[in-house]
PDB file of C-alpha atoms in Angstrom:
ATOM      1  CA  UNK K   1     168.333  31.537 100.077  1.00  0.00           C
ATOM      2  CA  UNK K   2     165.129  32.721 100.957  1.00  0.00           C
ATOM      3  CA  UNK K   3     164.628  29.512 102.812  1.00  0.00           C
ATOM      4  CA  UNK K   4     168.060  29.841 105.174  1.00  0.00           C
ATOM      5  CA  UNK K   5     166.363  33.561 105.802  1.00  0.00           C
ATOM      6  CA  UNK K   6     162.666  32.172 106.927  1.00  0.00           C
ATOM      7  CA  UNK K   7     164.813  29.750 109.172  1.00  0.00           C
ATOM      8  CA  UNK K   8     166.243  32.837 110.767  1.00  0.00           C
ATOM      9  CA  UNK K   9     163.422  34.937 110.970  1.00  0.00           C
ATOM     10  CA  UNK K  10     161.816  31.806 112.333  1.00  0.00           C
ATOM     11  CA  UNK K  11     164.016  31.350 115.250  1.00  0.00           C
ATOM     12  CA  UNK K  12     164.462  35.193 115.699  1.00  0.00           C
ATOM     13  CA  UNK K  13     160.843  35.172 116.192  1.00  0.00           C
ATOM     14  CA  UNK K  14     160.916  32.145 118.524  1.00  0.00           C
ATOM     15  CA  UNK K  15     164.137  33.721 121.115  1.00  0.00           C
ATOM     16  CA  UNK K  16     161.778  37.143 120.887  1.00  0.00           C
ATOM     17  CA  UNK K  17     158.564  34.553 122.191  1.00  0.00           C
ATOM     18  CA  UNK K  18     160.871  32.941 124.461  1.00  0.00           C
ATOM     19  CA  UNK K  19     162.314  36.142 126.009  1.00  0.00           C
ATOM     20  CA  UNK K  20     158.952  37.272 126.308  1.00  0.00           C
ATOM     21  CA  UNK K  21     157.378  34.440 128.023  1.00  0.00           C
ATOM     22  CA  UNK K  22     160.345  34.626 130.292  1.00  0.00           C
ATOM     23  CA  UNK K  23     159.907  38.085 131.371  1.00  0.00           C
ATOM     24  CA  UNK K  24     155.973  37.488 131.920  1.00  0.00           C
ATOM     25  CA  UNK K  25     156.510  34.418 134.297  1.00  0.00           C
ATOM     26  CA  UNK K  26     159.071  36.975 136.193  1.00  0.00           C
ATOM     27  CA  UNK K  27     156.824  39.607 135.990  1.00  0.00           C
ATOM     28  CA  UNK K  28     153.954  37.016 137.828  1.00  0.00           C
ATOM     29  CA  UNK K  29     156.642  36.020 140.283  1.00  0.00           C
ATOM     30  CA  UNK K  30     157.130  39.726 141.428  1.00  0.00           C
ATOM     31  CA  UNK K  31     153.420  40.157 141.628  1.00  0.00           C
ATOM     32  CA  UNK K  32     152.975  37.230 143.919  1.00  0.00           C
ATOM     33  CA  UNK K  33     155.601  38.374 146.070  1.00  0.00           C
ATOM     34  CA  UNK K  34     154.054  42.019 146.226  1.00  0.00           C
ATOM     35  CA  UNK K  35     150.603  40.291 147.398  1.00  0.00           C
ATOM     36  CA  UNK K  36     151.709  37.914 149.682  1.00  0.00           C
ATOM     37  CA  UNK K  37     153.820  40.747 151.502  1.00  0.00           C
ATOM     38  CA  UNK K  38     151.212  42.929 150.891  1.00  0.00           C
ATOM     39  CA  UNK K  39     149.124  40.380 152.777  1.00  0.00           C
ATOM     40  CA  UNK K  40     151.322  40.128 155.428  1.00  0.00           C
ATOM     41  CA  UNK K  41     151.325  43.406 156.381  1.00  0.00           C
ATOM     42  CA  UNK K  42     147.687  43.704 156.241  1.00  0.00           C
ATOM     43  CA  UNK K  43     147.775  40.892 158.990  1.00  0.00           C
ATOM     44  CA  UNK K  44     150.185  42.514 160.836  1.00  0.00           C
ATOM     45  CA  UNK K  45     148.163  45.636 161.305  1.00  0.00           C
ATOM     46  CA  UNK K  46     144.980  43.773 161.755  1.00  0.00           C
ATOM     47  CA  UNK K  47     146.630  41.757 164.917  1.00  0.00           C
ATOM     48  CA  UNK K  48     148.284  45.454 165.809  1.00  0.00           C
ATOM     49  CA  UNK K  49     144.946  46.626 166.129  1.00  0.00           C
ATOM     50  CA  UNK K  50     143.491  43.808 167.745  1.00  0.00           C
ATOM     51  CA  UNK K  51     145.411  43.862 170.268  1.00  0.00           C
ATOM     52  CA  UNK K  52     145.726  47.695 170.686  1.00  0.00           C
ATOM     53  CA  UNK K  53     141.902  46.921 170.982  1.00  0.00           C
ATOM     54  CA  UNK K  54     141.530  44.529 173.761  1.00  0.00           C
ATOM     55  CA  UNK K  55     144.298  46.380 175.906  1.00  0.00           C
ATOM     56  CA  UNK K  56     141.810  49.491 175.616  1.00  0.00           C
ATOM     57  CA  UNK K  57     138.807  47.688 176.596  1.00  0.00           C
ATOM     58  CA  UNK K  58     140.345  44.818 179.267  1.00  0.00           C
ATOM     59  CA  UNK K  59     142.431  47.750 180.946  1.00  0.00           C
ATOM     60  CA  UNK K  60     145.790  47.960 182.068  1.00  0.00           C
ATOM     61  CA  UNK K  61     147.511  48.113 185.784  1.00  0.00           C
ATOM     62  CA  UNK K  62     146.783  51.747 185.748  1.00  0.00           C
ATOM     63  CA  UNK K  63     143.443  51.590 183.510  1.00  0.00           C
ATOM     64  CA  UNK K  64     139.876  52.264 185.681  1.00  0.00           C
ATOM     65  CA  UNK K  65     138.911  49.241 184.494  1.00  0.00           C
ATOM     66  CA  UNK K  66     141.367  47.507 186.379  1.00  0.00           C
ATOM     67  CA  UNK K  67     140.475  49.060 189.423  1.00  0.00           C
ATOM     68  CA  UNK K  68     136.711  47.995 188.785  1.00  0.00           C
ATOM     69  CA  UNK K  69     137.796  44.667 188.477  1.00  0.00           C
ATOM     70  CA  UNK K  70     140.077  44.271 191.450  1.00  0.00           C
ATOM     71  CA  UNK K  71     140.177  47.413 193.654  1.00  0.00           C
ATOM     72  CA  UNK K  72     137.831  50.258 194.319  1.00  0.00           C
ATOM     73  CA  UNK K  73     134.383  49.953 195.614  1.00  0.00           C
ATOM     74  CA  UNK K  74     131.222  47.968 195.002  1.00  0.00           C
ATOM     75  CA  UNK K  75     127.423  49.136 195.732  1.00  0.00           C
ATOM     76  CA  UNK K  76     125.430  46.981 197.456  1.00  0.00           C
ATOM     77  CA  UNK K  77     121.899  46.633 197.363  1.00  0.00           C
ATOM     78  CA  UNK K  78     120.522  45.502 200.732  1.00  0.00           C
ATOM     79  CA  UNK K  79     116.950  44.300 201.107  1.00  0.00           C
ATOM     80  CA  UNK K  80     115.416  45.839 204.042  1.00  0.00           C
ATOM     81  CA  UNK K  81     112.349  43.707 205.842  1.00  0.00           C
ATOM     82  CA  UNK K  82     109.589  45.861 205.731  1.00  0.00           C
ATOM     83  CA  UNK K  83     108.847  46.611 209.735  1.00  0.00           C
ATOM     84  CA  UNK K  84     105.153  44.720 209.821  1.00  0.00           C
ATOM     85  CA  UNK K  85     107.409  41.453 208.021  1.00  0.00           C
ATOM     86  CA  UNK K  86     109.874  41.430 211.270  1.00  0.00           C
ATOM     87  CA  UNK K  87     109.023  38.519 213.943  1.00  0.00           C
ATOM     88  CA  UNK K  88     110.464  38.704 217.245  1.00  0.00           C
ATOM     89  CA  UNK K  89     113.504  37.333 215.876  1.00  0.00           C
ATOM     90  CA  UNK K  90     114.939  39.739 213.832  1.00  0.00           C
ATOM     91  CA  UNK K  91     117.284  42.154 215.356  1.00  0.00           C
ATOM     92  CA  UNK K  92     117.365  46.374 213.826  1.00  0.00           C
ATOM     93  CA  UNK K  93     120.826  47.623 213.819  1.00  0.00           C
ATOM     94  CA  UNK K  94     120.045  49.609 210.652  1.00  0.00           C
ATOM     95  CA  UNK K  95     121.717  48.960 207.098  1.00  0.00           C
ATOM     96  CA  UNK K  96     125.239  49.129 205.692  1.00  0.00           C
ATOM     97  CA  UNK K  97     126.609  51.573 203.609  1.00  0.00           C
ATOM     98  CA  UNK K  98     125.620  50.855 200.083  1.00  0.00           C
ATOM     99  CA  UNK K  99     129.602  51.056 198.726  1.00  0.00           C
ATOM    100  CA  UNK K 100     131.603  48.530 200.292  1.00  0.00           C
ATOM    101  CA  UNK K 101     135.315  48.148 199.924  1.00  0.00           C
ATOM    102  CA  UNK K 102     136.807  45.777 197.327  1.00  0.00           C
ATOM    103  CA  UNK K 103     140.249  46.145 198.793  1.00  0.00           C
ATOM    104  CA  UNK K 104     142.604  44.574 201.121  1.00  0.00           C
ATOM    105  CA  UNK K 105     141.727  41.155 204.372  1.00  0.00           C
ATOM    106  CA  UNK K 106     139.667  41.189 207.205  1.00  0.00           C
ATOM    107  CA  UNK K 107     140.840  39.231 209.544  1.00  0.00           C
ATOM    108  CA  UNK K 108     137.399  37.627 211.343  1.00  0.00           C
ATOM    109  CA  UNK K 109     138.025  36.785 215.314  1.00  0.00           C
ATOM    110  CA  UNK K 110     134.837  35.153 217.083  1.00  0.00           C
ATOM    111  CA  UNK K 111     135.857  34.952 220.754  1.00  0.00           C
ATOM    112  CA  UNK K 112     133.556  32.003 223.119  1.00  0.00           C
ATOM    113  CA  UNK K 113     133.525  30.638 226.061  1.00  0.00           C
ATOM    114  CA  UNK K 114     135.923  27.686 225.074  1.00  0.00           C
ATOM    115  CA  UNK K 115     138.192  29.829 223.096  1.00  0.00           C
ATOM    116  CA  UNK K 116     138.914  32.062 220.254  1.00  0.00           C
ATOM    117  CA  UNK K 117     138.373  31.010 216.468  1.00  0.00           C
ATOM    118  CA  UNK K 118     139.842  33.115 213.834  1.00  0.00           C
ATOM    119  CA  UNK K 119     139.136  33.611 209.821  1.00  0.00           C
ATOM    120  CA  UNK K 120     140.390  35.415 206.956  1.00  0.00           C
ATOM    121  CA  UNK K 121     137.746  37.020 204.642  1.00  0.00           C
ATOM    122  CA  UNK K 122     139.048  38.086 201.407  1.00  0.00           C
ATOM    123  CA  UNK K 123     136.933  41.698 200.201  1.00  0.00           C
ATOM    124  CA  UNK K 124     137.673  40.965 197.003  1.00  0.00           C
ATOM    125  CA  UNK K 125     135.505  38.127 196.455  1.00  0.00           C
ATOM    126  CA  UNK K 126     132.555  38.945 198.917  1.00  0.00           C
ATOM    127  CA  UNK K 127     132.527  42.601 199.063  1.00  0.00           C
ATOM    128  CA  UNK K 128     128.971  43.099 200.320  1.00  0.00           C
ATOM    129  CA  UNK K 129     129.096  40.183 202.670  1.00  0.00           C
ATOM    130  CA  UNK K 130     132.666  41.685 204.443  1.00  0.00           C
ATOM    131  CA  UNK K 131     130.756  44.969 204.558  1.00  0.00           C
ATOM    132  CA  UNK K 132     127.751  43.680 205.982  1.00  0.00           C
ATOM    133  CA  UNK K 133     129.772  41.710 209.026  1.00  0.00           C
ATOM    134  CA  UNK K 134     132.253  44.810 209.011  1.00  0.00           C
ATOM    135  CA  UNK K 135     128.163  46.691 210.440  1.00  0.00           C
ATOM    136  CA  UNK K 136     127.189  43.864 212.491  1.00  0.00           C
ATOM    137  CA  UNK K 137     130.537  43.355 214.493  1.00  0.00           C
ATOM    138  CA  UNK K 138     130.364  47.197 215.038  1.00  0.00           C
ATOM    139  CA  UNK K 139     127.010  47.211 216.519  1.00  0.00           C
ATOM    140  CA  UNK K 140     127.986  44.408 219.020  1.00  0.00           C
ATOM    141  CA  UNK K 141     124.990  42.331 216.821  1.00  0.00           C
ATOM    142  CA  UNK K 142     126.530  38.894 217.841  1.00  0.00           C
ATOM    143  CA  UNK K 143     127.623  39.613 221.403  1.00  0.00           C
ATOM    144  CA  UNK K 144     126.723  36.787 223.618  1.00  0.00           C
ATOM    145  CA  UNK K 145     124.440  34.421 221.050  1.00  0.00           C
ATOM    146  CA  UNK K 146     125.223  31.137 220.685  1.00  0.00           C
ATOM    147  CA  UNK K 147     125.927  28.951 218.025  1.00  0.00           C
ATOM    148  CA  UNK K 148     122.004  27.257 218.019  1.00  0.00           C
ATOM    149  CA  UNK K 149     122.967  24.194 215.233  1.00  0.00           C
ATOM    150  CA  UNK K 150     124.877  21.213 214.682  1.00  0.00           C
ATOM    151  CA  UNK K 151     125.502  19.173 212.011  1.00  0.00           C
ATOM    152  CA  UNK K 152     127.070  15.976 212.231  1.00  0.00           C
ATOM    153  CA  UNK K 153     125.344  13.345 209.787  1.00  0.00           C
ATOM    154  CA  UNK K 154     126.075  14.015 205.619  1.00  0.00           C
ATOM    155  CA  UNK K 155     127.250  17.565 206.686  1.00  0.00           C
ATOM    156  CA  UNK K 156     129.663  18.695 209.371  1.00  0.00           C
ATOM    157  CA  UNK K 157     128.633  22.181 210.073  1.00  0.00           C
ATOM    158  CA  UNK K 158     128.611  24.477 213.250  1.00  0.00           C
ATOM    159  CA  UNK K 159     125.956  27.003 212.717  1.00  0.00           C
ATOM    160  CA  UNK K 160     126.174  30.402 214.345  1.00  0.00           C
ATOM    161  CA  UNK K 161     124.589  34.408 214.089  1.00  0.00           C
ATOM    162  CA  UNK K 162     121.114  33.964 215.289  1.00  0.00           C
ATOM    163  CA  UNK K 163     120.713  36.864 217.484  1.00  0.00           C
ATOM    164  CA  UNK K 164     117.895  35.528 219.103  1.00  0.00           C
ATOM    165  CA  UNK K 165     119.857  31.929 220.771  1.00  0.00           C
ATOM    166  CA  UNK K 166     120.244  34.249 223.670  1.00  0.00           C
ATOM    167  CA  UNK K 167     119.734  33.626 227.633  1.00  0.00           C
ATOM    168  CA  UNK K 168     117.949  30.864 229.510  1.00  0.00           C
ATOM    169  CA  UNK K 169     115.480  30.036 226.172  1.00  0.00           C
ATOM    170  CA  UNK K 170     117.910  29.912 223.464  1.00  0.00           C
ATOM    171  CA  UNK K 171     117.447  25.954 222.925  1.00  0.00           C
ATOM    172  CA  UNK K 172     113.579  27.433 222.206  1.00  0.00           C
ATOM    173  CA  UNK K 173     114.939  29.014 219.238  1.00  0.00           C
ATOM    174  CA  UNK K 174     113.845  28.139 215.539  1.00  0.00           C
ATOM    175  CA  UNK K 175     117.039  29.693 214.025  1.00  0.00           C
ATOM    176  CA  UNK K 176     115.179  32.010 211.808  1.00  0.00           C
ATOM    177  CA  UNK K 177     116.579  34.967 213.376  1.00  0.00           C
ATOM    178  CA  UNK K 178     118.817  37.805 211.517  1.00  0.00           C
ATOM    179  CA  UNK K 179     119.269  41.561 211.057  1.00  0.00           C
ATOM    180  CA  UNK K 180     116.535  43.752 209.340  1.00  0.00           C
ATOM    181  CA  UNK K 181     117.965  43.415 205.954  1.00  0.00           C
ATOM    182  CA  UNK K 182     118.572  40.441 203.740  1.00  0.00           C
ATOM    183  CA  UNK K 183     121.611  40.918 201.137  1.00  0.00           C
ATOM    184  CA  UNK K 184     122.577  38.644 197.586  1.00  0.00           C
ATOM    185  CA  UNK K 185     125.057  35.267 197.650  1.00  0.00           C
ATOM    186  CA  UNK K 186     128.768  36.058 196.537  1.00  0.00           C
ATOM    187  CA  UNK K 187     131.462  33.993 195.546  1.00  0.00           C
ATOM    188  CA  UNK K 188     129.400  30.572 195.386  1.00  0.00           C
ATOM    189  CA  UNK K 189     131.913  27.404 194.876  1.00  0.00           C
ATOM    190  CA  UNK K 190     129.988  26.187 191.640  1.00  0.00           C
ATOM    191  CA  UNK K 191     133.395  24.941 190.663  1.00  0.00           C
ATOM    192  CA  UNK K 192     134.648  23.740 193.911  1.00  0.00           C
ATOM    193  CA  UNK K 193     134.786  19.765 194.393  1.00  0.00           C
ATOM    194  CA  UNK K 194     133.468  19.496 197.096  1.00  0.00           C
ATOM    195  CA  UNK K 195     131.848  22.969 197.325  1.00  0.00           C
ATOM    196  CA  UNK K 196     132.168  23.100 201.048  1.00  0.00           C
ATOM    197  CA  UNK K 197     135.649  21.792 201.884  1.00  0.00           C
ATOM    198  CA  UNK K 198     136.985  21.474 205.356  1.00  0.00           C
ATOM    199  CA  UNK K 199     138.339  25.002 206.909  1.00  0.00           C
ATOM    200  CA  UNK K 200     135.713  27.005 205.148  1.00  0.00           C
ATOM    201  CA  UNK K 201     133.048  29.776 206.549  1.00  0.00           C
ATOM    202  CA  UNK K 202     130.372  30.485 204.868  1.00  0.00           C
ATOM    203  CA  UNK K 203     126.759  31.858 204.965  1.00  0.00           C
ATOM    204  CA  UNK K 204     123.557  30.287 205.806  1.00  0.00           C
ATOM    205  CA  UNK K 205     120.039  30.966 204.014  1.00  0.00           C
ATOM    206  CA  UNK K 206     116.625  30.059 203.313  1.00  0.00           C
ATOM    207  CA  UNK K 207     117.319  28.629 200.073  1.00  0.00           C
ATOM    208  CA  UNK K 208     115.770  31.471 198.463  1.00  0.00           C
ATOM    209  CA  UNK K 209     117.726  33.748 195.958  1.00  0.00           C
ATOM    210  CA  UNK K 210     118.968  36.273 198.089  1.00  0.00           C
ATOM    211  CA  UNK K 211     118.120  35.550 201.424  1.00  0.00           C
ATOM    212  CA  UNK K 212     121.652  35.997 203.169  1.00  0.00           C
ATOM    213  CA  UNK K 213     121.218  37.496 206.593  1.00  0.00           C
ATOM    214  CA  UNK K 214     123.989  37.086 209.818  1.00  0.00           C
ATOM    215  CA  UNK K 215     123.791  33.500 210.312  1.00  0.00           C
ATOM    216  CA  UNK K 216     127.047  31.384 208.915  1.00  0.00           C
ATOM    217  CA  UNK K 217     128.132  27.988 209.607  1.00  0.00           C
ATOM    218  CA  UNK K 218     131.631  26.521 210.278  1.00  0.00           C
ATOM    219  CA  UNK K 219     132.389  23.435 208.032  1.00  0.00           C
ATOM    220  CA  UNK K 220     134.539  21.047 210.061  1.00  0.00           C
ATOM    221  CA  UNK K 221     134.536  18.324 207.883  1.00  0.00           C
ATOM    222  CA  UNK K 222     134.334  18.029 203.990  1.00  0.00           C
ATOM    223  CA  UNK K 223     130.483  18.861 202.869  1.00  0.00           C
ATOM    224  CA  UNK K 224     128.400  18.339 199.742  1.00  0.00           C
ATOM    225  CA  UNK K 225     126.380  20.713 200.050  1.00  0.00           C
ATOM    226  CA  UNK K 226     125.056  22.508 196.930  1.00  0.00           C
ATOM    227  CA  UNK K 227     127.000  25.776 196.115  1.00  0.00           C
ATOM    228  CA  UNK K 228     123.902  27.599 197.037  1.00  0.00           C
ATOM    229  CA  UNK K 229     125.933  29.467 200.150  1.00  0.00           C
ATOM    230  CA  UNK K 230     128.583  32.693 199.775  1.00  0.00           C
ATOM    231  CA  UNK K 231     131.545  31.235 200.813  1.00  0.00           C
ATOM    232  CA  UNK K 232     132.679  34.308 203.454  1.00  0.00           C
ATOM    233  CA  UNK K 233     136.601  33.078 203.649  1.00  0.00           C
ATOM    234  CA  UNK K 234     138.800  30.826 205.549  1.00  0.00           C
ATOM    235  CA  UNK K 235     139.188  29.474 209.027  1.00  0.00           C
ATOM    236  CA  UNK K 236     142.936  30.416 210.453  1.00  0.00           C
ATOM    237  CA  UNK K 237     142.328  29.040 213.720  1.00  0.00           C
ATOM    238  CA  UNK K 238     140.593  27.524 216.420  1.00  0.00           C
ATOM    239  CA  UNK K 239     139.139  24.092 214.152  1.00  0.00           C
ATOM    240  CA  UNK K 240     139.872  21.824 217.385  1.00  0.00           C
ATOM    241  CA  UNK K 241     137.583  23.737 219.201  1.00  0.00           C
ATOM    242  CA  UNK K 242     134.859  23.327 216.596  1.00  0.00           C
ATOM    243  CA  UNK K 243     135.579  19.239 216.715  1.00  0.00           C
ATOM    244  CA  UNK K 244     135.607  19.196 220.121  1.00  0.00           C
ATOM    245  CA  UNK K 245     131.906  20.574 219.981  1.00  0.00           C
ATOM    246  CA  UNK K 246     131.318  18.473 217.192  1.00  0.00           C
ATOM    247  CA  UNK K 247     132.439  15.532 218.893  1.00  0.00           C
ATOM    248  CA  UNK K 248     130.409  15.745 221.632  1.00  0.00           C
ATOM    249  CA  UNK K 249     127.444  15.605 219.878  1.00  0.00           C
ATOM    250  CA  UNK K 250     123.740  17.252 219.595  1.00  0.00           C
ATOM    251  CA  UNK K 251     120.575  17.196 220.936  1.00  0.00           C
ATOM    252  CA  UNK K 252     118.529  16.277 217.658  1.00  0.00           C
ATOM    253  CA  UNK K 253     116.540  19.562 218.032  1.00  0.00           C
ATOM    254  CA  UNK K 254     116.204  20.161 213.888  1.00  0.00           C
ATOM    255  CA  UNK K 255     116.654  16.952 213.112  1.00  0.00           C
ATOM    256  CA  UNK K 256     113.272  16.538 211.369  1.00  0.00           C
ATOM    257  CA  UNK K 257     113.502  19.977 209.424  1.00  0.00           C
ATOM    258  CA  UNK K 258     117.631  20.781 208.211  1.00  0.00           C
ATOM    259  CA  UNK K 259     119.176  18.296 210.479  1.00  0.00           C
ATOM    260  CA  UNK K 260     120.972  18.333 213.584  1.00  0.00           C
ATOM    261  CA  UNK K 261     120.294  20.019 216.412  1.00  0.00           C
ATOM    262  CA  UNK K 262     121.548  21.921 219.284  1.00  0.00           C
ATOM    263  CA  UNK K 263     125.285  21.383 220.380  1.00  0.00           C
ATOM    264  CA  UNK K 264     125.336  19.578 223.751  1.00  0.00           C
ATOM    265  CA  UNK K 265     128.356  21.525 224.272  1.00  0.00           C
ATOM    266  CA  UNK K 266     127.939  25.027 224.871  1.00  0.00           C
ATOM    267  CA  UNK K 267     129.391  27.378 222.845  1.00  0.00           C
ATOM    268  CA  UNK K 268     128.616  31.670 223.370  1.00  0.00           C
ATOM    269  CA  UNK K 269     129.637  33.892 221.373  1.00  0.00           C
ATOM    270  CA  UNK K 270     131.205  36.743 223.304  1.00  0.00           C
ATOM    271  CA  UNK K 271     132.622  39.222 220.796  1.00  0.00           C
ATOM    272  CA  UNK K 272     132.669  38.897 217.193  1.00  0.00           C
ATOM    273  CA  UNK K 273     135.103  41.679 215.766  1.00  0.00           C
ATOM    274  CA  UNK K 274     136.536  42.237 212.339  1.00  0.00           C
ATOM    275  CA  UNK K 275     139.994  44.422 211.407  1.00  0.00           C
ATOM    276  CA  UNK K 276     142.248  44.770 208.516  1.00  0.00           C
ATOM    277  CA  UNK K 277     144.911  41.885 208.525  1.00  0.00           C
TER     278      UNK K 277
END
């Protein structure tokens, strides 16, 4: 007898163990469950937040840092010659405002003797630059100069904007002339393959960090140049007039310094003006 109960009490005990070990594992199971949701949501709110985050500090449509980034107004720091610097070359028409516009096309037209040629410039990208030909073209600063250099050997360029290649002497000139204030490059092509693509305008210098004065060239032909030059915008018309000059060659004038020279075919700038497109 007391041997049937120990069997009983013996497998009461072991159902009661059983039971128990049962409820524990389900008890674990819940607790995973909790954590991993638990988890979950703690990801949830952490992305939430990101995100809330980076919308605060990129900006929306309506968000000033939108209009920082693609509207609005940029200050530009122009670098005035100081007077006993100037050479007979360099033209005063005063300075720019120092906040250009960021907004909206400019629509470049440089009228010559052989015909108009037309550009788009893009504010945007070269705010200062725009500005600074928006002051030029409004002082007359290019009326009746001549483009004074061409390219047509590793580079195809038709350089223009020294306001000294003017009247009978203007082959004389050593193309170092420009306003009284020298401005930073913009929107250089580092990316661009080639840099200097067909179709494009862009700005001459001395090679120097911020040395950008009025002169620009015309690229008529793809150019490797180094993307040391702000690209100013986009040639809309008049490109057979620039191979026309380019085909008729030049006088070898620079060709021991940058290359080039003078075009043998005359080309005068008679008005330079820039308005909205």
């Amino acid at each position: 007898m007391t041997s049937t109960r120990e069997r009983q009490r013996a497998a009461a005990r072991a159902r009661l163990e059983k039971e128990m070990a049962e409820r524990a594992a389900r008890a674990r199971k819940r607790r995973q469950t909790q954590a991993v949701v638990g988890a979950g949501v703690v990801l949830l709110l952490v992305v939430a937040g990101t995100a809330w985050l980076a919308s605060n500090l990129i900006g929306d449509d309506s968000g000033t840092e939108n209009v920082a980034r693609d509207g609005g107004s940029a200050q530009c720091d122009w670098i005035e010659i100081p007077a006993g610097e100037r050479t007979p070359t360099t033209k005063d028409v005063g300075l720019p405002g120092a906040e250009q516009s960021r907004t909206g096309t400019q629509t470049m037209t440089i009228t010559t003797n052989l015909g108009p040629i037309t550009a788009k410039v893009d504010q945007s990208a070269v705010p200062c630059t725009a500005g600074s030909f928006i002051h030029l073209a409004e002082k007359n600063f290019f009326d009746n100069t001549k483009c004074h250099r061409l390219v047509t050997e590793g580079i195809k360029v038709l350089q223009c904007g020294d306001p000294s290649a003017t009247g009978n002497g203007w082959r004389e000139t050593d193309g170092t002339g420009g306003p009284s204030y020298r401005m930073s490059e913009e929107n250089l092509p580092t990316d661009m393959r080639p840099p200097y693509p067909e179709g494009v305008i862009a700005m001459a210098n001395s090679g120097q960090p911020a040395s950008t004065g009025s002169q620009f060239f015309i690229v008529y032909g793809d150019s490797p140049l180094d993307p040391n030059y702000t690209v100013l915008g986009t040639i809309t018309g008049g490109m057979d007039l620039v191979k026309e000059i380019a085909a008729a060659g030049d006088d070898g004038a620079f060709a021991q310094q940058a290359g080039g020279g003078h075009p043998k075919k005359e080309v005068v700038i008679t008005d330079l003006t820039m308005a909205p497109a």
